[in-house]
Every structure is written in C-alpha cells, then in structure tokens.
Short mmCIF file of C-alpha atoms and ligand atoms in Angstrom, two decimals:
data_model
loop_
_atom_site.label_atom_id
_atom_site.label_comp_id
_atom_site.label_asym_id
_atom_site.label_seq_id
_atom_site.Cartn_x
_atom_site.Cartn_y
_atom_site.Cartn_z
CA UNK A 146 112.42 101.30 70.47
CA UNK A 147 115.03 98.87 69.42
CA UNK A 148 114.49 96.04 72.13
CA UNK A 149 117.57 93.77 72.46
CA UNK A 150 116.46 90.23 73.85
CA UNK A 151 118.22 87.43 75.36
CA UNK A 152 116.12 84.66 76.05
CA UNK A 153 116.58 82.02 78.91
CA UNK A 154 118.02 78.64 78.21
CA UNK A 155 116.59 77.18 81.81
CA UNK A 156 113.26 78.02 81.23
CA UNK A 157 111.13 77.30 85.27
CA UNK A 158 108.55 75.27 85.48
CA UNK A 159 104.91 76.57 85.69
CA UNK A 160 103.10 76.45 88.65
CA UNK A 161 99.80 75.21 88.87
CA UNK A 162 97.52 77.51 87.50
CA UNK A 163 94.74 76.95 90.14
CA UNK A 164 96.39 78.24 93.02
CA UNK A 165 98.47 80.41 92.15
CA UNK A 166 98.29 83.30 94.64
CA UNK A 167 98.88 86.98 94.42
CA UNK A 168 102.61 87.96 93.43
CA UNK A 169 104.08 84.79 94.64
CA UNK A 170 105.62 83.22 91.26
CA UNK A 171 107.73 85.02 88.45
CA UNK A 172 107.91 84.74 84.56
CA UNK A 173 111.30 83.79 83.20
CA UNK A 174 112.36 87.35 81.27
CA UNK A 175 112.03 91.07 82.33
CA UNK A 176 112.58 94.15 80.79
CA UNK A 177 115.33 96.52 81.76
CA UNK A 178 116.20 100.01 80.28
CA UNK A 179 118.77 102.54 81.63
CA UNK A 180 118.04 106.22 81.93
CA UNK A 181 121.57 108.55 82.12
CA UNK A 182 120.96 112.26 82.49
CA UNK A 183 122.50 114.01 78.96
CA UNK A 184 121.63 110.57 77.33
CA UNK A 185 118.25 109.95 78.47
CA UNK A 186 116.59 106.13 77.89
CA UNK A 187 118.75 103.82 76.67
CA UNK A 188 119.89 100.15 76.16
CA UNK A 189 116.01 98.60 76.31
CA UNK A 190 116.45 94.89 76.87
CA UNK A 191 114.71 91.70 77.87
CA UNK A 192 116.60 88.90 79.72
CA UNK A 193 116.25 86.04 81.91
CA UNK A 194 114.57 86.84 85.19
CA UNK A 195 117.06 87.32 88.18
CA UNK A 196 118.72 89.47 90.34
CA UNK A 197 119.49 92.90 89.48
CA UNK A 198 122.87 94.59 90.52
CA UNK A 199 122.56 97.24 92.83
CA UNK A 200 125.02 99.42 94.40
CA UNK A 201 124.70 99.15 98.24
CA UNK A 202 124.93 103.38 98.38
CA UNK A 203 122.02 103.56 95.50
CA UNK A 204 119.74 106.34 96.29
CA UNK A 205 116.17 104.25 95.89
CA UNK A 206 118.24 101.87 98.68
CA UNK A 207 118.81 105.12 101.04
CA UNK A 208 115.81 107.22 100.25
CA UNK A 209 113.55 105.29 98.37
CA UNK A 210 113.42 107.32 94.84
CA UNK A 211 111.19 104.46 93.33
CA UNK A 212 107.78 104.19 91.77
CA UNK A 213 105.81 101.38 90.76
CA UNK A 214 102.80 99.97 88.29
CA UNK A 215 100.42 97.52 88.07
CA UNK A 216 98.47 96.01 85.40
CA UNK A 217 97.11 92.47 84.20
CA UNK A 218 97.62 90.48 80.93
CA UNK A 219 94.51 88.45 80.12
CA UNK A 220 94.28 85.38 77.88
CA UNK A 221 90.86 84.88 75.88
CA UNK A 222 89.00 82.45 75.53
CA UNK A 223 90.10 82.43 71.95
CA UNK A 224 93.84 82.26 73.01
CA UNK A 225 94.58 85.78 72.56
CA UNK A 226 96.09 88.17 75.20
CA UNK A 227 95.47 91.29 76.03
CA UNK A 228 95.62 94.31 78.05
CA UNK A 229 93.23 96.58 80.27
CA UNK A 230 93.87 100.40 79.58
CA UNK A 231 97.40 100.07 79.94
CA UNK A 232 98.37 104.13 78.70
CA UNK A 233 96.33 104.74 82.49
CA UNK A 234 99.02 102.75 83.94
CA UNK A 235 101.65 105.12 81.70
CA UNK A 236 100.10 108.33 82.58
CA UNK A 237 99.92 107.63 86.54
CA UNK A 238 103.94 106.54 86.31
CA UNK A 239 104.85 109.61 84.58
CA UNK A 240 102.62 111.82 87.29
CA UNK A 241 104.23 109.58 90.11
CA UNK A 242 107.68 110.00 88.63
CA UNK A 243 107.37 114.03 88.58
CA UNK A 244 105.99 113.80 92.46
CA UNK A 245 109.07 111.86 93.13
CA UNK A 246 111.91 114.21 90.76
CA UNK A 247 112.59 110.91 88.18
CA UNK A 248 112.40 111.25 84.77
CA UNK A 249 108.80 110.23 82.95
CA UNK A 250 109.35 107.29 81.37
CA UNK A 251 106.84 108.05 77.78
CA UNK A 252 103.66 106.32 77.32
CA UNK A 253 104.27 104.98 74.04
CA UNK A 254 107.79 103.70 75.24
CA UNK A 255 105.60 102.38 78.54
CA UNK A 256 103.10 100.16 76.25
CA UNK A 257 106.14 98.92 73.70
CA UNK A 258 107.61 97.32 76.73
CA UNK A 259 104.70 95.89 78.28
CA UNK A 260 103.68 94.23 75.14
CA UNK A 261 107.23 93.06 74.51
CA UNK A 262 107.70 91.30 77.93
CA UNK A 263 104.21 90.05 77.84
CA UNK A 264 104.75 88.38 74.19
CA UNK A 265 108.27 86.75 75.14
CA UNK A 266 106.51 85.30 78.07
CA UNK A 267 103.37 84.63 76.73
CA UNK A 268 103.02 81.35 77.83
CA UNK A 269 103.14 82.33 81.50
CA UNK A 270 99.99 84.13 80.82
CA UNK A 271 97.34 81.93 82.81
CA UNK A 272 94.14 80.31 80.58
CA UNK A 273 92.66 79.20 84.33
CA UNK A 274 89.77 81.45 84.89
CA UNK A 275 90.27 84.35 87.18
CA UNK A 276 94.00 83.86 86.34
CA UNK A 277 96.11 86.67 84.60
CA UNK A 278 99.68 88.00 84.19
CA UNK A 279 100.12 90.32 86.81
CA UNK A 280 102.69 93.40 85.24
CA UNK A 281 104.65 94.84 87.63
CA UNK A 282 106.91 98.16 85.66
CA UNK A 283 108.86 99.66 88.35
CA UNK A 284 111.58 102.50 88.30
CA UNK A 285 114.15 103.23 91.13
CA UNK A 286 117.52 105.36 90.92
CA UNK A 287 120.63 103.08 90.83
CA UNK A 288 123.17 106.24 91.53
CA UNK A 289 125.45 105.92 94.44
CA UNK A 290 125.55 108.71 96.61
CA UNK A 291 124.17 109.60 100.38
CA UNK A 292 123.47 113.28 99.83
CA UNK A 293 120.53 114.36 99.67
CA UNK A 294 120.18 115.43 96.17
CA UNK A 295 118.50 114.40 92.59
CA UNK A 296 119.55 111.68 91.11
CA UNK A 297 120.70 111.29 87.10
CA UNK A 298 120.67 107.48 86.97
CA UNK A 299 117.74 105.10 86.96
CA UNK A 300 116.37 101.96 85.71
CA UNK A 301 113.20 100.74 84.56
CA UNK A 302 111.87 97.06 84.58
CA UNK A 303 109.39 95.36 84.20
CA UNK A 304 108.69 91.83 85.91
CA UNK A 305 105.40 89.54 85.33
CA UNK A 306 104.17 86.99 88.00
CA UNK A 307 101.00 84.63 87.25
CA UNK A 308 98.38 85.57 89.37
CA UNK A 309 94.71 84.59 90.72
CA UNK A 310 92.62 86.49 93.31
CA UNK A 311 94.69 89.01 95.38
CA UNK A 312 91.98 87.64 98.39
CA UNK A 313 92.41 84.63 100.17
CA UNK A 314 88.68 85.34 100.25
CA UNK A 315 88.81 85.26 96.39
CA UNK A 316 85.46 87.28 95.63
CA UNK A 317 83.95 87.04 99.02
CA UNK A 318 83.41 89.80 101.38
CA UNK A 319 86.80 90.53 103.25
CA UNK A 320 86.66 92.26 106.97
CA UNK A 321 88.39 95.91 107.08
CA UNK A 322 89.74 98.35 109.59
CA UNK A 323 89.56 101.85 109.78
CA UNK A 324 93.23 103.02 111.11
CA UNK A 325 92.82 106.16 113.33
CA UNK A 326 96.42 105.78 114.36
CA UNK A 327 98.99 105.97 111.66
CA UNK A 328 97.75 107.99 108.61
CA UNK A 329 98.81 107.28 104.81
CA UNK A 330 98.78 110.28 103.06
CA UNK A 331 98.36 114.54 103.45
CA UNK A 332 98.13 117.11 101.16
CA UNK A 333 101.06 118.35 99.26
CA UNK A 334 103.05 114.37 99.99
CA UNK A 335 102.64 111.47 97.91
CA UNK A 336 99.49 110.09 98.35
CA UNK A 337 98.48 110.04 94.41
CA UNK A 338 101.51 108.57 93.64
CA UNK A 339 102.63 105.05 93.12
CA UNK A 340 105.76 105.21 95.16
CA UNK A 341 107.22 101.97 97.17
CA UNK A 342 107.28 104.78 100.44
CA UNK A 343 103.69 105.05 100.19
CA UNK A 344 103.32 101.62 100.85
CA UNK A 345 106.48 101.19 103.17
CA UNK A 346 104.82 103.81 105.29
CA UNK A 347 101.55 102.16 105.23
CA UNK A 348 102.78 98.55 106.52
CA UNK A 349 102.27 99.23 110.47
CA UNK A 350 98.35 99.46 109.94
CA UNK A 351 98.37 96.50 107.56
CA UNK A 352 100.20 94.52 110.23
CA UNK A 353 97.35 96.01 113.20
CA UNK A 354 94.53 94.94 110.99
CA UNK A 355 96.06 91.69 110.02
CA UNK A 356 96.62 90.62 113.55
CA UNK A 357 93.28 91.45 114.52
CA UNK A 358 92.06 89.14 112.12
CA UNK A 359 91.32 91.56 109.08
CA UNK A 360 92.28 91.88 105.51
CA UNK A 361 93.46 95.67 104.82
CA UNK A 362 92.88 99.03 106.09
CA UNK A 363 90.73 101.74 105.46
CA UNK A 364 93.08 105.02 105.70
CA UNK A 365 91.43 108.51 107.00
CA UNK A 366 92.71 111.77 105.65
CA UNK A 367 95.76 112.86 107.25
CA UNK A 368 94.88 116.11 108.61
CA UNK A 369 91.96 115.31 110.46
CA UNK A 370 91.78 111.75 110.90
CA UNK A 371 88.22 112.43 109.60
CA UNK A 372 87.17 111.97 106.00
CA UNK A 373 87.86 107.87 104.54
CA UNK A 374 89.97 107.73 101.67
CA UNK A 375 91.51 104.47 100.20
CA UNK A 376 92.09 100.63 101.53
CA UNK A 377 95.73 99.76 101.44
CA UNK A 378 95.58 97.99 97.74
CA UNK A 379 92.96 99.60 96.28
CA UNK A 380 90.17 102.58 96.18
CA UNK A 381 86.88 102.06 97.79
CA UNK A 382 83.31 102.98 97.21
CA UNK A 383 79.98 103.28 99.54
CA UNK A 384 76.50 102.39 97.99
CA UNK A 385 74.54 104.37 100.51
CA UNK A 386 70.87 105.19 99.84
CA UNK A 387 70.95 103.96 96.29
CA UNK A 388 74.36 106.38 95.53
CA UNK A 389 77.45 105.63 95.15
CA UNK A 390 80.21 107.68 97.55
CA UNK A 391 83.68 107.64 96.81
CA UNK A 392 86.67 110.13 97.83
CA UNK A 393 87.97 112.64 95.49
CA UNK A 394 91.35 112.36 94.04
CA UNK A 395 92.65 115.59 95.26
CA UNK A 396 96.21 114.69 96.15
CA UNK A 397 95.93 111.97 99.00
CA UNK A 398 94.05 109.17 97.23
CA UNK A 399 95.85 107.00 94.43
CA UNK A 400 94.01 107.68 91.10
CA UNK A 401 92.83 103.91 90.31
CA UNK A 402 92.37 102.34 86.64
CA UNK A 403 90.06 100.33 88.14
CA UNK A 404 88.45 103.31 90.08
CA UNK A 405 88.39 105.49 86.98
CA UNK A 406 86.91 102.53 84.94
CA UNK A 407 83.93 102.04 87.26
CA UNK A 408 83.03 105.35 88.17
CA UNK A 409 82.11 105.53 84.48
CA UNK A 410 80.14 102.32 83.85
CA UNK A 411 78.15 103.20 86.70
CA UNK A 412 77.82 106.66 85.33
CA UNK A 413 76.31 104.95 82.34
CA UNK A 414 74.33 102.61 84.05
CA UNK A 415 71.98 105.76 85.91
CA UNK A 416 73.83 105.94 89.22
CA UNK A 417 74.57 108.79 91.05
CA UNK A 418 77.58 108.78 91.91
CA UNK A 419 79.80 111.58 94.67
CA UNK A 420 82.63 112.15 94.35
CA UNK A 421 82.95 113.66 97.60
CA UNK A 422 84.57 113.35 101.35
CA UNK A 423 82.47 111.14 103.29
CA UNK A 424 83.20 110.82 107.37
CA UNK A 425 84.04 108.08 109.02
CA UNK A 426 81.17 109.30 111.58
CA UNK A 427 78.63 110.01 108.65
CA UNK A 428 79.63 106.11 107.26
CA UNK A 429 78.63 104.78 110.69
CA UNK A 430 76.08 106.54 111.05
CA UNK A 431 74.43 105.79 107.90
CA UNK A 432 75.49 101.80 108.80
CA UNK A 433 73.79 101.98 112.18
CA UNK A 434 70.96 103.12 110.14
CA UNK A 435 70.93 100.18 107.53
CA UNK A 436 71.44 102.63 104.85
CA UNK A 437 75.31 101.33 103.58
CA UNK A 438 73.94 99.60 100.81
CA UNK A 439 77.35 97.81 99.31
CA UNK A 440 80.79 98.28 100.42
CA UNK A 441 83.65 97.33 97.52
CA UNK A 442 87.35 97.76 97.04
CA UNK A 443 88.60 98.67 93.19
CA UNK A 444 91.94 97.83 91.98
CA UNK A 445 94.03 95.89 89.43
CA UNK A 446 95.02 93.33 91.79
CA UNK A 447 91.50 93.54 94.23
CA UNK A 448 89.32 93.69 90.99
CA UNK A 449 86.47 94.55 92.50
CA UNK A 450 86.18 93.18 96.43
CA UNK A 451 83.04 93.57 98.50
CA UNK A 452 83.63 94.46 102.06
CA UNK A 453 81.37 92.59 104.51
CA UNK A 454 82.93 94.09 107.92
CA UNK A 455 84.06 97.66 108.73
CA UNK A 456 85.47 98.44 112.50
CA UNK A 457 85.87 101.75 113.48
CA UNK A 458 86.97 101.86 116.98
CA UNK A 459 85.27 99.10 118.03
CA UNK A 460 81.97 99.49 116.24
CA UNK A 461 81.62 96.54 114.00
CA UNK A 462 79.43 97.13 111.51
CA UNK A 463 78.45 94.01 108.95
CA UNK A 464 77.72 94.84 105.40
CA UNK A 465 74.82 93.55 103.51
CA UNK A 466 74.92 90.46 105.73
CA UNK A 467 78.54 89.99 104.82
CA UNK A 468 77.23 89.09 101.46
CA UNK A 469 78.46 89.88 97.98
CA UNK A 470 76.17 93.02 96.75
CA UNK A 471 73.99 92.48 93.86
CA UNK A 472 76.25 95.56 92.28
CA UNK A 473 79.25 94.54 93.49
CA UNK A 474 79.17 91.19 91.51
CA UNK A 475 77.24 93.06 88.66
CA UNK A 476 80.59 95.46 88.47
CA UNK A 477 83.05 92.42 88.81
CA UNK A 478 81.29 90.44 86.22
CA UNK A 479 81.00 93.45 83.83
CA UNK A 480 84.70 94.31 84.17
CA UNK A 481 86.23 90.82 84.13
CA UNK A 482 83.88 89.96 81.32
CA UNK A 483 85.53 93.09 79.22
CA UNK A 484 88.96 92.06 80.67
CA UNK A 485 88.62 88.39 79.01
CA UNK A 486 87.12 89.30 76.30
CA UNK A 487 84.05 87.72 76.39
CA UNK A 488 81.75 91.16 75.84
CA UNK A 489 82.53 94.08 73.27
CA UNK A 490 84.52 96.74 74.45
CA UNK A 491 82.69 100.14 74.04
CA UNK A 492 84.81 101.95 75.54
CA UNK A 493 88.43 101.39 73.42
CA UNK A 494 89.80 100.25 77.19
CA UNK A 495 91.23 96.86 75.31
CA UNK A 496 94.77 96.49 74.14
CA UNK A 497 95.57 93.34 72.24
CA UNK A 498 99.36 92.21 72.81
CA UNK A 499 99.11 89.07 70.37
C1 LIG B 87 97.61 96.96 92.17
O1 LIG B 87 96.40 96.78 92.35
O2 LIG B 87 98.12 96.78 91.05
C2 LIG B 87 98.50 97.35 93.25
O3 LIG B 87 99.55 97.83 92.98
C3 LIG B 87 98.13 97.11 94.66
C4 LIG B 87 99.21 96.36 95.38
C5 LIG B 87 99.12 96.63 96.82
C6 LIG B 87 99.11 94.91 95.11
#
C-alpha cells in the first residue's frame, strides 16, 4: 500500500501520562483511505489529526452505515511497541462490514495501516504502566443520499488516543446491572458486529445503570429477556463451582479478542470452561448459594475487570466480597504481562510495530 503522509507542523502537547483516562486525548496524525465502488481502496494517507469533512446528507449521518475497532499499542519495557493480535481486530471488521453491506476492508491492508499510524505517532505511545495507545479504525459511508439504499462511498480511518484504565475503578471490582428493560441485541440483527448502532442503541441502559450508581450493564438475550450475554464494553465470564460460564457467540454477543484470548489460556491452564447460555435466574441462584466464584469483564479497553456487585431486579448480590478474584488478577496479570512484553509469547498473539 503506497501510504502518502503529511506530517503536522503544530505538533500538541502530551498529556500527563498518569491520568490519562479512557478515550479522552488524541494523537496528532490519522489515517484516512477512500473506498469508490468500480475503484475500490484508494488514496491511503496519514495527516494531521482534525476534523473530517462530511456531507450533512451522508448516509452513516442518516442511517448509521458505520463500524468500528479497537485495539492497543503497547510500549516495552525495552522501548519497543507492539501489538495484541491485531488480524482479530481485521477479521471482526470485515465480518461487521458484511453484517452492515460495506465493503471489507483486507486484513493485510488493516495491519499496514495500524502499524503506519502507530509508527508516525510513536511517541504518543504511553511508557507509564498500565498506559497504551488505544487504536480506534473506524469505517462509515460518506455518500449523500436519503434513500434507503447501499452505499458506494466510504472512508476508513484510523485515530489513536493515549489511554490508562477504561475504570475509574482501575482494576477494582466495578458494580453492574442487569437491564431487563431495553435489550441489545436478537438473532438475525447486529449483535456480533462492531457497529456505532449497537452501541447508540445500547446508551439508555448505560445511562439507568449509571444513575443508579453503577458502572455498565449486563444485557439479557433479546428474545426472552432470559439468558445473560455481554456488559456494554466488553464480554463477561462466571467462575461458578470451579467452571468457567460464558455465552456463546451465536449472533447476539460481540466476538471479543480479549474473550477469544482467555477462553484459551484458561483452556490450557485445566479449566472447564461452557460455553453455554446461563440464566439470569440460574446466576442468582447459584449467588444466593455462594457458588459464583469470580465475576470478570474481557475487553481491549476493560482488560480484564472483576465485577464485585450484580443487581438483578433488586437482588444485590456481592461478589467474592467485592474483591478482586485470585483468577481474575491471575488472567489480568498473564495477559498484560504478554501485552508488555515482559513474558514469551507462545501463542504468536504479538505483533511488533517498531
Ligand atoms: C473496546 O474494548 O475496544 C471497545 O470498543 C469497547 C468500547 C465500549 C470502549
């Protein structure tokens, strides 16, 4: 891919590495390339970070064509940078983009541009610990029109923001809802995909929970209200009795990296581990009876976050004394260690960028 790049000439200031937030702060380039139907990808370019032109009658505006990614950049100890399984991140956009009738933008493309923003901006890649370079690639159609039909225009960016914990609570326990109200996802919508309507849709419990003094939302399956299924950012899994319960991805629940990456360490470390719906009821039940072992979130930007209250109707159940799970930290340890590079990857997850 020939990359054109125009570097800034006002180059921001950093902010301080130790608190930087989630999302709040931006690098100074990003990466743009075109997609015209008959021509396909073209003009792939890096420039200054800033607004992007958009006309106000752009489909992703009107009816939200758009689908998003999210992976970290992590410097070593040694000063090196690099990247946590990023052709996952490729796959899920290209699966997202069919959901959503966009055209797949190709893995090897994908991973050319995320190294290429990542290297320009290199120096906005955090040494603090727990600090990364949070990747955002996102693709939305830029044609004009109000019918409802395909679109043949699109663009694809890329934008980086310094990062810490997603968590105010950082790695400490964090309080979630189960929403019977509104529900995220049914079979045959969008609920695997990584689509901005997913998460537009998803706001009004985020809000509920937030208000009532809690940090996300556990969704139930759409049909039922019934079976649990993901958090708002990120999957979740039950250590009940000694196994480890986590819903299938059959359509309604976002196929995690992180999800993915720990399903198989813990495969290798003995556990059993089910794929398989779990009730809401069951969960309780099994709380009630001191059996919920561990309760942690999975994600790119949640890492991995223990969950040390679940309310369900009114029946607040604590976790493991609202205290972070002797697997839980075992799993974040293990995974951030591989992320910064400070234990061999077995697994050929790493991706060095420079
Ligand atoms: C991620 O973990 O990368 C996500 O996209 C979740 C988002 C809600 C921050």
């Amino acid at each position: 891919m020939d990359i054109k790049i125009t570097k800034t000439t006002s180059p921001k200031e950093k902010p301080d590495q130790k608190a930087l937030g989630f999302g709040k702060y931006m690098s100074d380039h990003m990466f743009l390339m075109d997609y015209t139907e008959g021509i396909g990808w073209h003009d792939a370019r890096i420039v200054p970070y800033g607004p992007i032109p958009m006309d106000p009658g752009a489909v992703a505006l009107h009816y939200a064509q758009e689908t998003f990614e999210g992976l970290k950049a992590y410097r070593t100890a040694e000063g090196k940078i690099q990247l946590f399984r990023p052709e996952m991140n490729a796959r899920r956009m290209i699966n997202s983009n069919h959901r959503l009738c966009m055209p797949p933008f190709p893995e090897d493309m994908f991973i050319e541009a995320v190294k290429a923003i990542v290297t320009v901006d290199a120096d906005w890649v955090p040494s603090e610990p727990g600090a990364s370079l949070y990747i955002r690639p996102f693709m939305f159609t830029t044609e004009c029109q109000l019918s409802l039909h395909n679109s043949r225009e699109f663009l694809f960016a890329i934008i980086c923001s310094p990062s810490g914990a997603y968590y105010a609570e950082g790695i400490n326990p964090v309080k979630i809802l189960v929403e019977d109200e509104y529900v995220r996802a049914v079979k045959g919508g969008t609920g695997f995909a990584k689509c901005g309507g997913n998460y537009a849709g998803a706001m009004i419990g985020q809000e509920k929970a937030e208000a009532m003094g809690y940090s996300q939302v556990l969704w139930l399956d759409g049909q039922e209200r019934k079976y649990v299924e993901e958090v708002g950012g990120m999957n979740i899994m039950f250590k009940i009795n000694g196994e480890i319960w986590t819903a299938p991805c059959e359509g309604t629940v976002l196929p995690g990296v992180t999800r993915d990456s720990m399903l198989t360490i813990l495969k290798e470390w003995g556990y059993t581990v089910r794929e398989e719906k779990l009730s809401i009821d069951d969960l309780m039940a099994y709380c009630e009876k001191g059996q919920v072992e561990e309760v942690f979130g999975t994600g790119t930007a949640a890492v991995i976050s223990p969950v040390g209250v679940l309310n369900y109707r009114g029946n607040v159940q604590t976790i493991n004394n609202n205290e972070i799970g002797e697997l839980s930290l075992k799993l974040y340890t293990y995974l951030t260690d591989l992320q910064w590079g400070r234990i061999p990857d077995t697994h050929g997850w790493i991706v060095p960028v420079c």
